[in-house]
Amino acid sequence: MAAQFGRRLCKGAATTAVAAVAVAALSASQAPGVNDHGRQAAADATPSPDASASDGSATGNSPYYTDLPPLNSPSPSPSTGTGPATPGTSEAGIPATVLDAYKKAETALRDAKPGCNLPWQLLAAIGRVESGQARGGRVNAEGTTISPILGPQLDGNGFALIKDTDNGAYDGNSTYDQAVGPMQFIPSTWAWAGRDANGDGKKDPNNIYDAALAAGHYLCRFDWDLSDQKDLDRAILSYNNSREYLNLVMRWLEYYRKGTHEIPDGTGTLPGNRSDNAAGASPGPSTPSTPGGPAAGGSKPKPSPPATPGGGGTTKPKPPTTPPATPPDSPSTPPSPPATPTDTVHHLEDAGTAKLTAMAGDAFTKRISTRAETKAGKAVGKVRIRFTIVGDTDTTFTGGESVATVATNSSGVAVAPALQAGEKTGDVTVRATVVGRMVAGLDYTATVTERAADALARTGDAALTCAPGGEFANQVEVKATYKGAVADGVAATATLIKSADDPTANDKGPFFKDADGKAVRTLAGLKTDAKGLLKLPKLYADDTTGTFLLRITTEGGATLTVELTVAAAETSSPSPSASPSA
């Protein structure tokens, strides 16, 4: 069991020097090197120096369990077993339902975001650090925790100050937010990151399947590739912005990569230490459990007395002989925590966002910029701005998400991720709001236009000729481009027109055939393929001879006119017969 860690943490602060020493000690005790799969061992896998994360995090930088993995490597077992877990074996074991949730989340992300390369062992490492694998796997058959898992209220008293954002819907607290569930999401993050993985119609942060899939999507946003150490560092830091947290998660990740096995639900090892110096205990049957807090109805573990410097016994602290005097000017109620930057935000202003327009399927070249200001118009830095795409649209932010949270910089400006246009055209609304502050949101309009082409050209130059009543030997094929690039999925219309000056459909001459074999001289609803190509159906001719025009137009104004010739076949004159001989 890891040594008890020292001082209480505040948001954004380093855990403790003791924690860092403990991690360093474990690094020294395990031989560095590369494992059998060629991965860098944890002792050598130092975080990238440029790893960074925004002020926002999945957990609100809530406390986490600091227990380190055992020094001995786990031994995988093919069966779950029914007897009690032995030391070391139980540390490596993951409760069956929890392990199943992690692996299903990995499979889902492999399909949804294959470039992310999310390993389920990363979810297991974060789940171990955040909740001790759902408090040792105390979940029901559907994967929902027997009792809710709640972090301490983030009231600024030794923790971050995050005022209520969900009216208590997830955490039951309408004053302050608390991290919720086995993956410890704060409500404001769960509101957009939550997923329904088990298909019950609910996004429940206390369900391990929902929470594991949400964590996977959270870690895979921004097109991060978790097989790259720099992106892996960024993703972990975005979950809880602490170097010690990053180091600890990496320890458990490498530990689980070396092997793990399934154990029965409810038999997992419970962590004993937490980053805010609270002791771990098993959750009670009905009262929501706080990570590291005592169980409802259970006994609170007694802390071990501090060791005497130099070893050789313990000392018992002596109680004070007289109670400390209360200062005469001591207030009867505790003082309110100081105002946070979020408390000072009065309104949001546009920070010079340009016109947002993109064709269907393309990325928007401009990005939304929002500035948080006080009532006096001064910039407010370190405030979380949530950008939400609202309405019925398939336009998303880069990475496939419909919500993104970005912290304002020192100029009070938050820049949203780039938008990726979907196939649905029209106006899209993106709403900017302040996380944790009830001020009016700011709406932006992004317009998705039809795919367009500005040029059309035939792919061949063979003459298009036909005899009356016959069919043209060659089909017309064209290629569409836009600013020199392939224009795929562009809507087009082909019409056999009366003349160059009269674009109405002709009533004689060449024609196409519909499904019933009837003559048609206008084809609408055509689209170029992935290579920008459009091949028209076969053309036929009636008995009218002459030169005719086929006009092809596309969305965006590209036009091409092609000549068609219908002419009778030339016949050679009969040779004169020989004169009869006299």
Coordinates of C-alpha atoms in Angstrom, one line a residue:
M1 CA 0.0 0.0 0.0
A2 CA 1.3 3.4 -0.9
A3 CA 2.4 5.7 1.9
Q4 CA -0.1 8.2 3.2
F5 CA 0.4 11.4 1.3
G6 CA 0.8 14.8 2.9
R7 CA -0.9 18.1 2.5
R8 CA -4.4 19.0 1.2
L9 CA -4.5 20.1 -2.4
C10 CA -6.0 23.2 -4.0
K11 CA -7.1 23.3 -7.7
G12 CA -4.2 23.6 -10.1
A13 CA -1.6 23.1 -7.3
A14 CA 0.9 20.3 -7.3
T15 CA -0.2 17.4 -5.2
T16 CA 2.8 17.3 -2.7
A17 CA 6.5 16.9 -2.7
V18 CA 5.9 13.6 -0.9
A19 CA 3.8 12.3 -3.8
A20 CA 6.5 13.3 -6.2
V21 CA 9.1 11.5 -4.1
A22 CA 7.0 8.4 -3.9
V23 CA 6.6 8.3 -7.7
A24 CA 10.3 8.9 -8.1
A25 CA 11.1 6.1 -5.6
L26 CA 8.9 3.6 -7.5
S27 CA 10.6 4.7 -10.7
A28 CA 14.0 3.9 -9.2
S29 CA 12.8 0.5 -7.8
Q30 CA 11.6 -0.8 -11.2
A31 CA 14.1 -1.4 -13.8
P32 CA 13.7 1.0 -16.8
G33 CA 13.4 -0.4 -20.3
V34 CA 11.0 -1.6 -22.9
N35 CA 8.4 -4.2 -22.4
D36 CA 7.7 -7.2 -24.7
H37 CA 5.5 -5.1 -27.0
G38 CA 8.1 -2.5 -27.6
R39 CA 6.3 0.2 -25.5
Q40 CA 8.4 2.5 -23.4
A41 CA 8.4 1.4 -19.8
A42 CA 6.6 3.7 -17.3
A43 CA 9.9 4.6 -15.6
D44 CA 11.1 6.1 -18.9
A45 CA 7.8 7.4 -20.2
T46 CA 8.3 10.9 -18.9
P47 CA 5.6 13.4 -20.0
S48 CA 6.4 15.5 -23.0
P49 CA 7.8 18.9 -22.0
D50 CA 5.3 20.7 -24.1
A51 CA 2.3 18.9 -22.8
S52 CA -0.4 21.3 -21.7
A53 CA -4.1 21.5 -21.1
S54 CA -6.8 24.1 -20.8
D55 CA -8.0 25.3 -17.4
G56 CA -11.1 23.2 -17.9
S57 CA -11.0 19.5 -17.1
A58 CA -13.3 16.5 -17.1
T59 CA -13.1 16.3 -13.3
G60 CA -12.8 20.0 -12.4
N61 CA -9.4 18.9 -11.0
S62 CA -11.1 17.1 -8.2
P63 CA -9.1 14.9 -5.7
Y64 CA -8.1 11.5 -6.9
Y65 CA -6.7 8.3 -5.4
T66 CA -2.9 8.3 -5.1
D67 CA -2.2 4.6 -4.4
L68 CA 0.6 3.4 -6.6
P69 CA 0.7 0.0 -8.5
P70 CA 2.5 -2.8 -6.7
L71 CA 6.1 -3.3 -7.5
N72 CA 5.6 -6.8 -8.7
S73 CA 4.2 -7.2 -12.3
P74 CA 0.7 -8.7 -12.5
S75 CA 0.2 -12.3 -13.6
P76 CA -2.7 -12.6 -16.0
S77 CA -5.2 -15.3 -15.2
P78 CA -7.6 -16.9 -17.7
S79 CA -10.4 -17.3 -15.2
T80 CA -12.0 -15.0 -12.6
G81 CA -11.8 -17.5 -9.8
T82 CA -14.2 -17.6 -6.9
G83 CA -11.9 -17.4 -3.9
P84 CA -10.6 -14.4 -2.2
A85 CA -8.0 -12.4 -4.1
T86 CA -4.4 -12.6 -3.0
P87 CA -2.2 -9.6 -2.5
G88 CA -1.0 -8.4 -5.9
T89 CA -3.5 -10.5 -7.7
S90 CA -6.4 -8.3 -6.6
E91 CA -4.5 -5.2 -7.5
A92 CA -4.1 -6.4 -11.1
G93 CA -7.7 -7.7 -11.3
I94 CA -10.5 -5.5 -12.6
P95 CA -14.1 -6.3 -11.8
A96 CA -15.9 -8.1 -14.6
T97 CA -18.5 -5.5 -15.5
V98 CA -16.1 -2.6 -15.2
L99 CA -13.5 -4.4 -17.4
D100 CA -16.3 -5.2 -20.0
A101 CA -17.2 -1.5 -20.1
Y102 CA -13.6 -0.4 -20.8
K103 CA -13.2 -2.9 -23.6
K104 CA -16.5 -2.1 -25.2
A105 CA -15.6 1.6 -25.1
E106 CA -12.3 0.8 -26.8
T107 CA -14.2 -1.1 -29.6
A108 CA -16.7 1.7 -30.1
L109 CA -13.9 4.3 -30.4
R110 CA -12.0 2.1 -32.8
D111 CA -15.0 2.5 -35.2
A112 CA -16.0 6.1 -34.3
K113 CA -12.5 7.6 -34.1
P114 CA -9.9 5.1 -35.5
G115 CA -7.1 7.6 -35.5
C116 CA -7.3 8.1 -31.8
N117 CA -5.9 4.6 -31.0
L118 CA -7.5 4.6 -27.5
P119 CA -6.3 1.6 -25.4
W120 CA -8.8 0.3 -22.9
Q121 CA -6.0 0.1 -20.4
L122 CA -6.0 3.9 -20.3
L123 CA -9.6 3.9 -19.3
A124 CA -8.7 1.3 -16.6
A125 CA -5.9 3.5 -15.3
I126 CA -8.1 6.6 -15.1
G127 CA -10.9 4.5 -13.5
R128 CA -8.5 3.2 -10.9
V129 CA -7.2 6.6 -10.0
E130 CA -10.6 8.3 -10.1
S131 CA -12.8 5.8 -8.3
G132 CA -10.9 2.6 -7.6
Q133 CA -12.7 0.9 -10.5
A134 CA -16.1 1.9 -9.4
R135 CA -15.3 1.3 -5.7
G136 CA -14.1 -2.2 -6.4
G137 CA -16.8 -3.0 -8.9
R138 CA -19.8 -2.3 -6.7
V139 CA -22.2 -2.1 -9.6
N140 CA -25.5 -3.8 -10.5
A141 CA -26.1 -6.0 -13.5
E142 CA -26.6 -3.0 -15.8
G143 CA -23.3 -1.5 -14.7
T144 CA -24.8 1.3 -12.5
T145 CA -23.0 1.9 -9.2
I146 CA -24.9 0.5 -6.2
S147 CA -24.7 4.0 -4.7
P148 CA -23.7 7.2 -6.4
I149 CA -20.0 8.1 -6.3
L150 CA -19.5 11.8 -5.6
G151 CA -16.4 13.9 -5.1
P152 CA -16.3 16.6 -2.5
Q153 CA -18.3 19.8 -3.3
L154 CA -16.1 22.2 -5.2
D155 CA -16.7 25.2 -3.0
G156 CA -13.3 26.7 -3.0
N157 CA -12.5 25.4 0.5
G158 CA -9.3 23.5 -0.3
F159 CA -10.6 22.6 -3.8
A160 CA -11.6 24.4 -6.9
L161 CA -14.6 26.8 -6.8
I162 CA -17.2 25.6 -9.3
K163 CA -20.7 26.9 -8.6
D164 CA -23.6 24.7 -9.5
T165 CA -24.1 24.3 -13.3
D166 CA -26.8 21.6 -13.4
N167 CA -29.3 22.6 -10.6
G168 CA -28.3 19.4 -8.8
A169 CA -29.5 17.1 -11.6
Y170 CA -26.4 14.9 -11.5
D171 CA -24.8 15.5 -8.1
G172 CA -27.8 16.5 -6.0
N173 CA -26.1 19.8 -5.1
S174 CA -27.7 23.0 -6.3
T175 CA -25.1 25.2 -4.8
Y176 CA -21.8 23.8 -5.9
D177 CA -20.7 21.2 -8.4
Q178 CA -19.3 17.8 -7.5
A179 CA -17.6 15.2 -9.6
V180 CA -19.9 12.3 -10.4
G181 CA -19.6 8.6 -11.1
P182 CA -16.8 6.1 -11.6
M183 CA -15.0 8.3 -14.1
Q184 CA -15.7 11.5 -12.0
F185 CA -17.1 13.9 -14.5
I186 CA -18.2 17.3 -13.2
P187 CA -21.8 18.1 -14.3
S188 CA -20.8 20.8 -16.8
T189 CA -18.6 18.4 -18.7
W190 CA -21.0 15.5 -18.5
A191 CA -23.7 17.8 -20.0
W192 CA -21.9 17.6 -23.4
A193 CA -19.6 14.6 -23.0
G194 CA -22.1 12.2 -21.6
R195 CA -23.0 9.1 -23.7
D196 CA -25.6 6.4 -23.7
A197 CA -23.5 3.3 -24.1
N198 CA -25.9 0.6 -22.8
G199 CA -28.8 1.7 -24.9
D200 CA -31.2 2.4 -22.1
G201 CA -32.1 5.9 -23.4
K202 CA -30.2 7.7 -20.5
K203 CA -26.8 9.2 -20.2
D204 CA -26.0 8.3 -16.7
P205 CA -22.6 9.3 -15.2
N206 CA -23.0 6.6 -12.5
N207 CA -23.3 3.9 -15.1
I208 CA -19.8 2.5 -16.0
Y209 CA -20.7 1.7 -19.6
D210 CA -22.0 5.3 -20.2
A211 CA -19.1 6.8 -18.2
A212 CA -16.3 4.7 -19.9
L213 CA -17.6 5.6 -23.4
A214 CA -17.9 9.3 -22.4
A215 CA -14.3 9.2 -21.1
G216 CA -13.1 7.6 -24.3
H217 CA -14.7 10.3 -26.5
Y218 CA -13.4 13.0 -24.1
L219 CA -9.8 11.7 -24.4
C220 CA -10.1 11.4 -28.2
R221 CA -11.3 14.9 -29.0
F222 CA -9.2 17.4 -30.9
D223 CA -8.0 14.6 -33.2
W224 CA -5.5 13.4 -30.6
D225 CA -3.6 10.2 -31.4
L226 CA -3.1 8.5 -28.1
S227 CA -0.3 6.3 -29.6
D228 CA 1.8 9.5 -29.6
Q229 CA 3.2 10.3 -26.2
K230 CA 2.7 14.1 -26.6
D231 CA -1.0 13.6 -27.4
L232 CA -1.4 11.1 -24.7
D233 CA 0.0 13.6 -22.2
R234 CA -2.3 16.3 -23.4
A235 CA -5.3 14.0 -23.1
I236 CA -4.5 12.9 -19.6
L237 CA -3.8 16.4 -18.4
S238 CA -7.1 17.6 -19.9
Y239 CA -8.8 15.0 -17.6
N240 CA -7.1 16.4 -14.5
N241 CA -4.6 19.2 -14.9
S242 CA -1.8 17.9 -12.6
R243 CA 1.6 16.6 -13.4
E244 CA 1.4 14.2 -10.5
Y245 CA -1.9 12.9 -11.9
L246 CA -0.4 12.4 -15.3
N247 CA 2.5 10.4 -13.8
L248 CA 0.2 8.3 -11.7
V249 CA -2.1 7.5 -14.6
M250 CA 0.9 6.5 -16.7
R251 CA 2.0 4.2 -13.9
W252 CA -1.3 2.4 -13.9
L253 CA -1.5 2.3 -17.7
E254 CA 1.8 0.5 -17.9
Y255 CA 0.9 -1.8 -15.1
Y256 CA -2.3 -2.9 -16.8
R257 CA -0.6 -3.2 -20.1
K258 CA 1.7 -5.9 -18.6
G259 CA -1.4 -8.0 -17.8
T260 CA -4.6 -8.0 -15.9
H261 CA -7.5 -10.4 -15.4
E262 CA -11.2 -10.3 -14.6
I263 CA -12.4 -10.7 -11.0
P264 CA -16.0 -10.9 -9.7
D265 CA -17.9 -7.6 -9.3
G266 CA -17.6 -6.1 -5.8
T267 CA -14.3 -7.9 -4.9
G268 CA -11.8 -5.3 -6.2
T269 CA -9.2 -3.7 -3.9
L270 CA -10.2 -0.4 -2.5
P271 CA -7.7 2.5 -2.6
G272 CA -6.4 3.8 0.7
N273 CA -5.1 7.3 0.0
R274 CA -6.3 10.4 -1.8
S275 CA -4.6 13.5 -3.1
D276 CA -6.4 15.7 -0.6
N277 CA -5.2 13.4 2.3
A278 CA -8.6 11.8 2.8
A279 CA -8.6 8.0 3.6
G280 CA -10.3 5.5 1.4
A281 CA -13.2 3.2 2.5
S282 CA -15.9 1.1 0.9
P283 CA -19.1 2.8 0.0
G284 CA -22.2 2.4 2.1
P285 CA -25.4 0.7 0.8
S286 CA -27.5 3.9 0.5
T287 CA -25.5 7.0 1.1
P288 CA -23.6 8.4 -1.9
S289 CA -19.9 7.6 -1.5
T290 CA -17.2 10.2 -1.8
P291 CA -13.9 9.1 -3.3
G292 CA -11.7 8.4 -0.3
G293 CA -14.5 9.1 2.2
P294 CA -15.8 6.7 4.9
A295 CA -18.7 4.4 4.1
A296 CA -22.2 5.2 5.3
G297 CA -22.9 2.9 8.2
G298 CA -19.3 1.6 8.2
S299 CA -16.4 2.2 10.5
K300 CA -14.0 4.9 9.6
P301 CA -10.4 3.6 9.4
K302 CA -8.2 4.9 12.1
P303 CA -5.1 6.7 10.8
S304 CA -1.8 5.2 11.7
P305 CA 0.2 7.3 14.2
P306 CA 3.1 9.1 12.6
A307 CA 6.4 7.3 12.5
T308 CA 9.2 8.5 14.8
P309 CA 11.9 10.1 12.7
G310 CA 14.6 7.4 12.2
G311 CA 12.2 4.5 12.9
G312 CA 11.9 2.4 16.0
G313 CA 8.4 3.0 17.2
T314 CA 5.7 5.7 17.1
T315 CA 4.8 8.7 19.1
K316 CA 1.4 9.7 20.2
P317 CA 0.6 13.4 19.9
K318 CA -0.3 15.1 23.2
P319 CA -3.6 17.0 23.3
P320 CA -3.3 20.6 24.2
T321 CA -3.7 21.3 28.0
T322 CA -6.1 24.1 27.4
P323 CA -8.4 24.9 24.4
P324 CA -7.1 27.6 22.2
A325 CA -8.6 31.0 22.9
T326 CA -11.1 32.3 20.3
P327 CA -10.0 35.7 19.0
P328 CA -12.4 38.4 20.2
D329 CA -13.0 39.6 16.6
S330 CA -13.6 36.1 15.2
P331 CA -16.7 36.1 12.9
S332 CA -19.6 33.9 13.8
T333 CA -19.8 32.5 10.3
P334 CA -17.0 31.5 8.0
P335 CA -16.0 34.2 5.4
S336 CA -17.3 33.7 1.9
P337 CA -14.6 32.5 -0.6
P338 CA -13.1 35.2 -2.7
A339 CA -14.7 36.0 -6.0
T340 CA -13.4 33.9 -8.9
P341 CA -12.8 35.3 -12.4
T342 CA -16.1 33.6 -13.5
D343 CA -18.0 35.6 -10.8
T344 CA -16.8 38.9 -12.4
V345 CA -18.1 38.1 -16.0
H346 CA -21.0 40.4 -16.8
H347 CA -21.4 39.7 -20.5
L348 CA -19.9 38.1 -23.6
E349 CA -18.8 40.1 -26.7
D350 CA -17.8 38.9 -30.2
A351 CA -14.0 39.1 -30.6
G352 CA -13.9 39.8 -34.3
T353 CA -15.3 36.6 -35.8
A354 CA -15.4 36.8 -39.6
K355 CA -18.3 35.6 -41.7
L356 CA -18.6 31.8 -41.3
T357 CA -19.4 30.1 -44.6
A358 CA -18.4 26.7 -45.9
M359 CA -19.6 24.2 -48.5
A360 CA -21.1 21.0 -47.4
G361 CA -18.4 18.5 -46.3
D362 CA -15.7 21.2 -46.0
A363 CA -14.0 22.7 -43.0
F364 CA -14.7 26.3 -42.1
T365 CA -11.7 28.4 -42.6
K366 CA -12.7 31.0 -40.0
R367 CA -13.2 30.3 -36.3
I368 CA -15.5 31.8 -33.6
S369 CA -13.8 34.1 -31.1
T370 CA -15.6 35.3 -27.9
R371 CA -14.5 37.7 -25.3
A372 CA -15.5 37.6 -21.6
E373 CA -15.9 41.1 -20.1
T374 CA -16.7 42.7 -16.8
K375 CA -19.5 45.2 -16.5
A376 CA -16.9 47.9 -17.1
G377 CA -15.8 46.2 -20.3
K378 CA -12.5 44.8 -19.0
A379 CA -11.3 41.4 -20.2
V380 CA -11.7 38.4 -17.9
G381 CA -9.1 35.6 -18.3
K382 CA -9.2 32.0 -17.1
V383 CA -13.0 31.7 -17.7
R384 CA -14.4 28.6 -19.3
I385 CA -16.5 29.3 -22.4
R386 CA -18.8 26.6 -23.7
F387 CA -19.5 26.6 -27.4
T388 CA -22.6 24.5 -28.3
I389 CA -23.9 23.7 -31.8
V390 CA -27.7 23.9 -31.5
G391 CA -30.5 22.8 -33.8
D392 CA -30.9 20.0 -36.3
T393 CA -27.6 19.9 -38.1
D394 CA -24.8 17.5 -38.8
T395 CA -22.2 20.2 -38.7
T396 CA -19.7 19.6 -35.8
F397 CA -16.5 20.8 -34.4
T398 CA -13.3 19.2 -35.6
G399 CA -13.2 15.8 -34.0
G400 CA -16.9 15.2 -34.3
E401 CA -18.2 16.8 -31.1
S402 CA -21.1 19.3 -30.9
V403 CA -19.8 21.0 -27.8
A404 CA -16.4 22.4 -26.9
T405 CA -15.2 24.1 -23.8
V406 CA -12.3 26.6 -24.0
A407 CA -10.6 28.8 -21.4
T408 CA -10.2 32.5 -22.1
N409 CA -6.7 33.8 -22.4
S410 CA -5.2 36.8 -20.7
S411 CA -7.1 39.0 -23.2
G412 CA -10.3 37.4 -22.2
V413 CA -10.7 35.7 -25.6
A414 CA -11.7 32.1 -26.2
V415 CA -11.3 30.7 -29.7
A416 CA -13.6 27.8 -30.5
P417 CA -12.3 24.7 -32.5
A418 CA -12.8 24.8 -36.2
L419 CA -16.2 23.9 -37.5
Q420 CA -16.6 21.0 -39.9
A421 CA -19.6 21.3 -42.2
G422 CA -21.9 18.3 -42.6
E423 CA -24.1 17.5 -45.6
K424 CA -27.2 19.5 -44.3
T425 CA -27.2 22.9 -45.8
G426 CA -28.5 26.1 -44.3
D427 CA -27.7 28.3 -41.2
V428 CA -26.2 26.7 -38.1
T429 CA -26.3 28.4 -34.7
V430 CA -23.3 28.1 -32.4
R431 CA -24.0 29.5 -28.9
A432 CA -21.3 30.7 -26.5
T433 CA -22.0 30.6 -22.8
V434 CA -20.0 31.0 -19.6
V435 CA -19.6 27.8 -17.6
G436 CA -20.8 28.4 -14.0
R437 CA -22.2 31.8 -14.6
M438 CA -25.8 32.7 -15.6
V439 CA -25.2 35.5 -18.2
A440 CA -26.8 35.8 -21.6
G441 CA -25.3 33.6 -24.3
L442 CA -23.9 34.9 -27.5
D443 CA -25.1 33.3 -30.8
Y444 CA -23.1 33.0 -34.0
T445 CA -24.5 32.0 -37.4
A446 CA -22.5 29.6 -39.6
T447 CA -23.8 28.9 -43.1
V448 CA -23.4 25.6 -44.9
T449 CA -23.9 26.0 -48.7
E450 CA -24.4 23.4 -51.4
R451 CA -21.3 21.8 -52.8
A452 CA -20.3 23.8 -55.9
A453 CA -18.2 23.6 -59.0
D454 CA -16.8 26.5 -61.0
A455 CA -15.6 24.6 -64.0
L456 CA -16.7 21.6 -66.1
A457 CA -14.8 19.8 -68.9
R458 CA -15.3 16.6 -70.9
T459 CA -13.0 13.7 -70.1
G460 CA -12.8 12.7 -73.8
D461 CA -12.9 14.3 -77.2
A462 CA -14.6 11.6 -79.3
A463 CA -17.2 13.1 -81.7
L464 CA -20.8 12.6 -80.5
T465 CA -22.7 11.5 -83.7
C466 CA -25.7 9.2 -84.4
A467 CA -27.9 8.2 -87.3
P468 CA -31.6 9.0 -87.2
G469 CA -33.5 6.6 -84.9
G470 CA -30.3 5.2 -83.5
E471 CA -28.2 5.6 -80.3
F472 CA -25.0 7.5 -79.7
A473 CA -22.0 5.2 -79.4
N474 CA -20.2 7.3 -76.8
Q475 CA -21.6 8.5 -73.5
V476 CA -21.0 12.0 -72.3
E477 CA -18.7 12.2 -69.2
V478 CA -17.5 15.4 -67.5
K479 CA -15.3 16.4 -64.6
A480 CA -16.2 19.1 -62.2
T481 CA -13.6 21.2 -60.3
Y482 CA -13.7 24.1 -57.8
K483 CA -10.8 26.4 -57.7
G484 CA -8.8 23.7 -59.4
A485 CA -9.6 21.0 -56.9
V486 CA -12.0 18.0 -57.5
A487 CA -15.6 19.0 -56.8
D488 CA -17.3 15.9 -55.5
G489 CA -20.9 15.5 -54.6
V490 CA -21.9 18.6 -56.6
A491 CA -25.5 18.7 -57.9
A492 CA -25.9 18.9 -61.7
T493 CA -28.6 19.1 -64.4
A494 CA -28.3 18.0 -68.0
T495 CA -30.7 19.5 -70.6
L496 CA -31.0 19.1 -74.3
I497 CA -31.7 22.8 -75.1
K498 CA -33.3 24.4 -78.1
S499 CA -30.4 26.8 -78.9
A500 CA -27.5 28.6 -77.3
D501 CA -29.8 31.5 -76.6
D502 CA -32.8 29.5 -75.6
P503 CA -32.0 27.2 -72.6
T504 CA -35.5 25.6 -72.5
A505 CA -35.7 21.9 -73.3
N506 CA -36.0 20.9 -76.9
D507 CA -39.0 18.9 -78.1
K508 CA -37.1 17.1 -80.9
G509 CA -33.8 15.6 -81.6
P510 CA -31.6 13.6 -79.2
F511 CA -33.1 12.3 -75.9
F512 CA -32.5 10.2 -72.8
K513 CA -34.8 7.4 -71.6
D514 CA -36.5 7.2 -68.3
A515 CA -37.1 3.9 -66.4
D516 CA -40.2 3.2 -68.6
G517 CA -38.2 3.8 -71.8
K518 CA -39.9 7.1 -72.5
A519 CA -38.0 10.0 -74.0
V520 CA -36.8 12.7 -71.6
R521 CA -34.7 15.7 -72.4
T522 CA -33.9 17.0 -68.9
L523 CA -32.1 15.1 -66.2
A524 CA -32.1 16.7 -62.7
G525 CA -30.7 15.5 -59.4
L526 CA -27.4 14.4 -60.8
K527 CA -24.3 14.4 -58.7
T528 CA -20.6 14.1 -59.3
D529 CA -18.8 11.2 -57.7
A530 CA -15.9 11.2 -55.3
K531 CA -13.5 12.0 -58.2
G532 CA -15.7 14.9 -59.4
L533 CA -16.9 12.8 -62.4
L534 CA -20.4 12.7 -63.9
K535 CA -21.2 10.1 -66.6
L536 CA -24.6 10.7 -68.3
P537 CA -26.9 7.9 -69.4
K538 CA -27.0 6.8 -73.1
L539 CA -28.4 9.2 -75.6
Y540 CA -30.8 8.3 -78.4
A541 CA -31.9 10.1 -81.6
D542 CA -35.3 10.5 -83.2
D543 CA -35.7 10.9 -86.9
T544 CA -34.7 14.6 -86.9
T545 CA -31.3 15.4 -88.3
G546 CA -29.1 18.3 -87.6
T547 CA -26.8 19.7 -84.9
F548 CA -28.1 19.8 -81.3
L549 CA -26.9 21.1 -77.9
L550 CA -26.6 19.4 -74.6
R551 CA -26.0 21.8 -71.7
I552 CA -24.8 20.6 -68.3
T553 CA -24.9 23.0 -65.3
T554 CA -23.9 22.6 -61.7
E555 CA -24.4 24.3 -58.3
G556 CA -22.0 27.1 -58.2
G557 CA -22.5 28.3 -61.8
A558 CA -20.3 25.9 -63.8
T559 CA -21.7 25.3 -67.3
L560 CA -20.6 23.2 -70.3
T561 CA -22.4 23.0 -73.7
V562 CA -21.7 19.9 -75.9
E563 CA -22.6 19.5 -79.5
L564 CA -24.5 16.4 -80.8
T565 CA -24.9 15.6 -84.5
V566 CA -27.6 13.5 -86.0
A567 CA -27.1 12.7 -89.7
A568 CA -28.0 10.0 -92.1
A569 CA -25.2 7.7 -93.1
E570 CA -23.5 8.6 -96.4
T571 CA -24.2 6.2 -99.3
S572 CA -21.8 5.7 -102.2
S573 CA -23.1 6.3 -105.8
P574 CA -23.5 3.1 -107.9
S575 CA -20.8 2.6 -110.5
P576 CA -22.0 3.0 -114.2
S577 CA -22.7 -0.2 -116.0
A578 CA -20.6 -1.2 -118.9
S579 CA -21.8 -0.4 -122.4
P580 CA -23.1 -3.4 -124.4
S581 CA -20.7 -4.5 -127.1
A582 CA -21.7 -4.0 -130.7

